[in-house]
Amino acid sequence: ETGVTQTPRHLVMGMTNKKSLKCEQHLGHNAMYWYKQSAKKPLELMFVYSLEERVENNSVPSRFSPECPNSSHLFLHLHTLQPEDSALYLCASSQEWGTGSHYGYTFGSGTRLTVV
Amino acid sequence: DQQVKQNSPSLSVQEGRISILNCDYTNSMFDYFLWYKKYPAEGPTFLISISSIKDKNEDGRFTVFLNKSAKHLSLHIVPSQPGDSAVYFCAASGTGANNLFFGTGTRLTVIP
């Protein structure tokens, strides 16, 4: 499989649940990103990993916890979320951190998260 | 405060006509601009980009125009096709900055 794959595609969770979003890329890219897309808002950068090291945390609440075990996989662990966290969560990758701003990111299809 | 703005949430155009999607930015340090296209249930895909040293970049039916003095860029699609119906995001980055700043998107509907 090529490109960036995200699972699950849809997730409904209660505010006391713990769940994880998974992202996998088979492009040989060294940088991976988590973005959040809420209704009528721009895509918001949440986290950046470069060579498996977190290089950016964009003031994201601690109820979101990323993990990058290797350059092909990225997780977003969720716990005690709020209803306002309901959004589309997009994973992306680029050849290197920084090149994406010029050559574009490759995005996954996203996980539509609903917190009830 | 949003640094990249797409003030038109939606646009409808007749097939064969020109679609013009607009984008404004506030940060004068931005020097690279990209357009992404997003179909429902899919992630955004890179469409076309332009560097601030240019004022026009063309790729087939897609042309992006940049007006630095007005801090404005636009994407022209001509002729528009029903398959172009999607949400279009404008994005920008600045010298030395590694991250992209996105607009809120414009939903284009091309009517057959």
Short mmCIF file of C-alpha atoms in Angstrom, two decimals:
data_model
loop_
_atom_site.label_atom_id
_atom_site.label_comp_id
_atom_site.label_asym_id
_atom_site.label_seq_id
_atom_site.Cartn_x
_atom_site.Cartn_y
_atom_site.Cartn_z
CA GLU A 1 0.00 0.00 0.00
CA THR A 2 1.27 3.47 -0.86
CA GLY A 3 0.65 6.93 0.50
CA VAL A 4 -0.52 7.83 3.97
CA THR A 5 -3.06 5.57 5.66
CA GLN A 6 -5.08 6.53 8.70
CA THR A 7 -7.20 4.29 10.91
CA PRO A 8 -9.91 4.29 12.00
CA ARG A 9 -11.81 6.43 9.50
CA HIS A 10 -14.49 7.22 12.05
CA LEU A 11 -14.40 7.14 15.84
CA VAL A 12 -17.03 7.92 18.44
CA MET A 13 -15.80 8.04 21.99
CA GLY A 14 -17.05 9.06 25.39
CA MET A 15 -15.30 11.71 27.43
CA THR A 16 -13.85 9.11 29.79
CA ASN A 17 -12.57 6.76 27.09
CA LYS A 18 -9.02 6.22 25.92
CA LYS A 19 -8.46 5.64 22.23
CA SER A 20 -5.67 5.95 19.69
CA LEU A 21 -5.48 7.17 16.11
CA LYS A 22 -2.97 5.51 13.83
CA CYS A 23 -1.12 6.84 10.82
CA GLU A 24 1.20 4.93 8.53
CA GLN A 25 3.21 6.18 5.56
CA HIS A 26 5.02 4.11 2.96
CA LEU A 27 6.70 6.99 1.16
CA GLY A 28 10.06 6.93 2.90
CA HIS A 29 9.38 10.38 4.35
CA ASN A 30 11.22 11.56 7.43
CA ALA A 31 8.68 14.05 8.78
CA MET A 32 5.15 13.36 9.98
CA TYR A 33 2.46 15.71 11.20
CA TRP A 34 -0.86 15.74 13.00
CA TYR A 35 -3.37 18.37 11.92
CA LYS A 36 -6.83 19.13 13.29
CA GLN A 37 -9.62 20.41 11.08
CA SER A 38 -12.64 21.83 12.88
CA ALA A 39 -15.69 23.15 11.10
CA LYS A 40 -15.15 26.60 9.56
CA LYS A 41 -11.59 26.80 10.88
CA PRO A 42 -8.26 26.47 9.13
CA LEU A 43 -6.25 23.31 9.42
CA GLU A 44 -4.37 23.59 12.72
CA LEU A 45 -0.95 22.04 13.15
CA MET A 46 -0.78 19.98 16.33
CA PHE A 47 2.50 18.08 16.30
CA VAL A 48 5.52 17.58 14.08
CA TYR A 49 7.91 14.64 14.20
CA SER A 50 11.17 14.67 12.31
CA LEU A 51 13.20 11.47 12.27
CA GLU A 52 11.02 10.14 15.08
CA GLU A 53 11.74 13.11 17.29
CA ARG A 54 9.03 15.57 18.25
CA VAL A 55 10.12 18.95 16.95
CA GLU A 56 6.95 20.92 17.42
CA ASN A 57 4.07 20.88 19.86
CA ASN A 58 1.70 23.64 18.94
CA SER A 59 0.28 24.31 22.41
CA VAL A 60 -1.86 21.21 22.28
CA PRO A 61 -3.60 20.12 25.51
CA SER A 62 -2.06 17.16 27.26
CA ARG A 63 -5.18 15.06 26.66
CA PHE A 64 -3.65 14.57 23.20
CA SER A 65 -0.46 12.53 23.35
CA PRO A 66 1.51 11.72 20.18
CA GLU A 67 3.86 8.83 19.67
CA CYS A 68 6.24 8.11 16.81
CA PRO A 69 7.84 4.68 17.28
CA ASN A 70 9.55 4.79 13.86
CA SER A 71 9.62 6.98 10.79
CA SER A 72 6.70 5.13 9.18
CA HIS A 73 4.22 5.21 12.05
CA LEU A 74 2.58 7.96 14.04
CA PHE A 75 -0.04 7.64 16.74
CA LEU A 76 -2.26 10.11 18.53
CA HIS A 77 -3.39 8.84 21.92
CA LEU A 78 -6.59 10.39 23.22
CA HIS A 79 -7.90 10.47 26.77
CA THR A 80 -10.55 12.44 28.63
CA LEU A 81 -11.46 14.45 25.57
CA GLN A 82 -14.09 17.16 25.45
CA PRO A 83 -16.97 17.50 22.96
CA GLU A 84 -15.18 20.51 21.41
CA ASP A 85 -12.37 18.13 20.41
CA SER A 86 -14.70 16.61 17.84
CA ALA A 87 -13.05 17.25 14.48
CA LEU A 88 -11.30 15.67 11.52
CA TYR A 89 -7.77 14.65 12.48
CA LEU A 90 -5.40 14.52 9.55
CA CYS A 91 -1.98 12.94 9.40
CA ALA A 92 0.54 14.14 6.83
CA SER A 93 4.12 13.44 5.85
CA SER A 94 6.86 15.17 3.90
CA GLN A 95 10.33 14.21 2.73
CA GLU A 96 11.98 16.32 5.42
CA TRP A 97 10.67 18.73 8.03
CA GLY A 98 10.54 22.01 6.15
CA THR A 99 10.38 20.68 2.60
CA GLY A 100 6.66 20.19 2.98
CA SER A 101 6.19 23.92 3.08
CA HIS A 102 7.52 24.10 -0.47
CA TYR A 103 6.85 20.75 -2.06
CA GLY A 104 3.66 19.92 -0.27
CA TYR A 105 2.59 17.39 2.25
CA THR A 106 1.00 14.05 1.53
CA PHE A 107 -2.11 13.79 3.66
CA GLY A 108 -4.04 10.78 4.85
CA SER A 109 -7.82 10.64 4.55
CA GLY A 110 -8.29 11.56 8.18
CA THR A 111 -10.15 10.21 11.19
CA ARG A 112 -13.51 11.81 11.88
CA LEU A 113 -13.67 11.96 15.68
CA THR A 114 -16.86 12.57 17.62
CA VAL A 115 -16.67 13.00 21.38
CA VAL A 116 -19.96 12.41 23.18
CA ASP B 1 -5.49 35.49 14.34
CA GLN B 2 -5.76 33.88 10.92
CA GLN B 3 -2.81 34.65 8.69
CA VAL B 4 -4.34 33.06 5.61
CA LYS B 5 -7.93 33.88 4.74
CA GLN B 6 -10.35 32.49 2.23
CA ASN B 7 -13.37 34.73 2.55
CA SER B 8 -15.66 32.81 0.21
CA PRO B 9 -16.79 29.56 1.80
CA SER B 10 -18.41 28.40 -1.42
CA LEU B 11 -18.49 29.04 -5.16
CA SER B 12 -20.69 27.60 -7.93
CA VAL B 13 -19.63 27.72 -11.56
CA GLN B 14 -21.08 26.35 -14.77
CA GLU B 15 -19.10 23.62 -16.51
CA GLY B 16 -16.74 25.07 -19.13
CA ARG B 17 -16.55 28.47 -17.45
CA ILE B 18 -13.71 29.87 -15.38
CA SER B 19 -13.51 29.27 -11.62
CA ILE B 20 -11.63 31.87 -9.60
CA LEU B 21 -10.79 31.09 -5.99
CA ASN B 22 -9.29 33.82 -3.86
CA CYS B 23 -6.96 33.89 -0.90
CA ASP B 24 -5.57 36.75 1.19
CA TYR B 25 -2.72 36.69 3.65
CA THR B 26 -1.50 39.07 6.31
CA ASN B 27 2.09 38.01 6.97
CA SER B 28 4.50 39.84 4.65
CA MET B 29 7.17 37.24 5.46
CA PHE B 30 5.28 34.55 3.54
CA ASP B 31 7.16 33.71 0.38
CA TYR B 32 5.71 30.43 -0.79
CA PHE B 33 2.08 29.63 -1.48
CA LEU B 34 0.32 26.39 -2.22
CA TRP B 35 -3.17 25.24 -3.18
CA TYR B 36 -4.59 21.95 -2.01
CA LYS B 37 -7.71 20.20 -3.22
CA LYS B 38 -9.85 18.00 -1.00
CA TYR B 39 -12.59 15.58 -2.00
CA PRO B 40 -15.03 14.27 0.62
CA ALA B 41 -13.66 11.39 2.68
CA GLU B 42 -10.15 12.00 1.34
CA GLY B 43 -7.18 13.98 2.59
CA PRO B 44 -6.10 17.21 0.89
CA THR B 45 -3.87 16.72 -2.15
CA PHE B 46 -1.28 19.19 -3.38
CA LEU B 47 -2.40 20.99 -6.53
CA ILE B 48 -0.09 23.86 -7.46
CA SER B 49 2.33 26.27 -5.82
CA ILE B 50 4.00 29.60 -6.45
CA SER B 51 7.09 31.29 -5.09
CA SER B 52 7.06 34.98 -4.25
CA ILE B 53 9.64 35.65 -6.96
CA LYS B 54 6.93 34.91 -9.51
CA ASP B 55 3.53 36.40 -10.12
CA LYS B 56 2.07 33.53 -12.12
CA ASN B 57 2.41 29.78 -12.31
CA GLU B 58 0.50 27.61 -14.72
CA ASP B 59 -0.12 23.88 -14.81
CA GLY B 60 -2.61 22.72 -17.40
CA ARG B 61 -6.04 24.10 -16.58
CA PHE B 62 -4.80 25.53 -13.27
CA THR B 63 -3.10 28.90 -12.90
CA VAL B 64 -2.14 30.63 -9.70
CA PHE B 65 -1.63 34.39 -9.63
CA LEU B 66 0.21 36.23 -6.87
CA ASN B 67 -0.13 39.93 -6.10
CA LYS B 68 2.43 40.60 -3.38
CA SER B 69 1.55 44.24 -2.89
CA ALA B 70 -2.06 43.31 -2.21
CA LYS B 71 -1.10 40.16 -0.30
CA HIS B 72 -3.52 38.28 -2.48
CA LEU B 73 -3.41 35.16 -4.56
CA SER B 74 -5.95 33.47 -6.73
CA LEU B 75 -6.42 30.10 -8.38
CA HIS B 76 -7.98 30.05 -11.83
CA ILE B 77 -9.42 26.87 -13.27
CA VAL B 78 -10.35 27.00 -16.91
CA PRO B 79 -12.33 25.33 -18.28
CA SER B 80 -14.01 24.09 -15.11
CA GLN B 81 -15.11 20.46 -15.05
CA PRO B 82 -17.54 18.64 -12.74
CA GLY B 83 -14.60 16.62 -11.39
CA ASP B 84 -13.13 19.86 -10.07
CA SER B 85 -15.92 20.02 -7.49
CA ALA B 86 -14.05 19.88 -4.17
CA VAL B 87 -12.86 22.04 -1.30
CA TYR B 88 -9.79 24.12 -2.15
CA PHE B 89 -7.37 25.21 0.56
CA CYS B 90 -4.85 27.97 0.22
CA ALA B 91 -1.64 27.63 2.28
CA ALA B 92 1.43 29.77 2.86
CA SER B 93 4.89 29.50 4.39
CA GLY B 94 7.68 31.93 5.15
CA THR B 95 11.45 32.03 4.82
CA GLY B 96 12.99 29.93 7.51
CA ALA B 97 9.61 28.66 8.62
CA ASN B 98 9.00 24.97 8.33
CA ASN B 99 5.26 25.00 8.68
CA LEU B 100 2.33 25.75 6.46
CA PHE B 101 -0.51 28.06 7.42
CA PHE B 102 -3.83 27.10 5.89
CA GLY B 103 -6.99 28.97 5.04
CA THR B 104 -10.47 27.71 5.88
CA GLY B 105 -11.16 26.45 2.38
CA THR B 106 -13.60 27.26 -0.43
CA ARG B 107 -16.07 24.65 -1.63
CA LEU B 108 -16.24 24.72 -5.43
CA THR B 109 -19.23 23.19 -7.18
CA VAL B 110 -19.05 22.87 -10.96
CA ILE B 111 -22.53 22.45 -12.40
CA PRO B 112 -22.78 20.22 -15.47
#
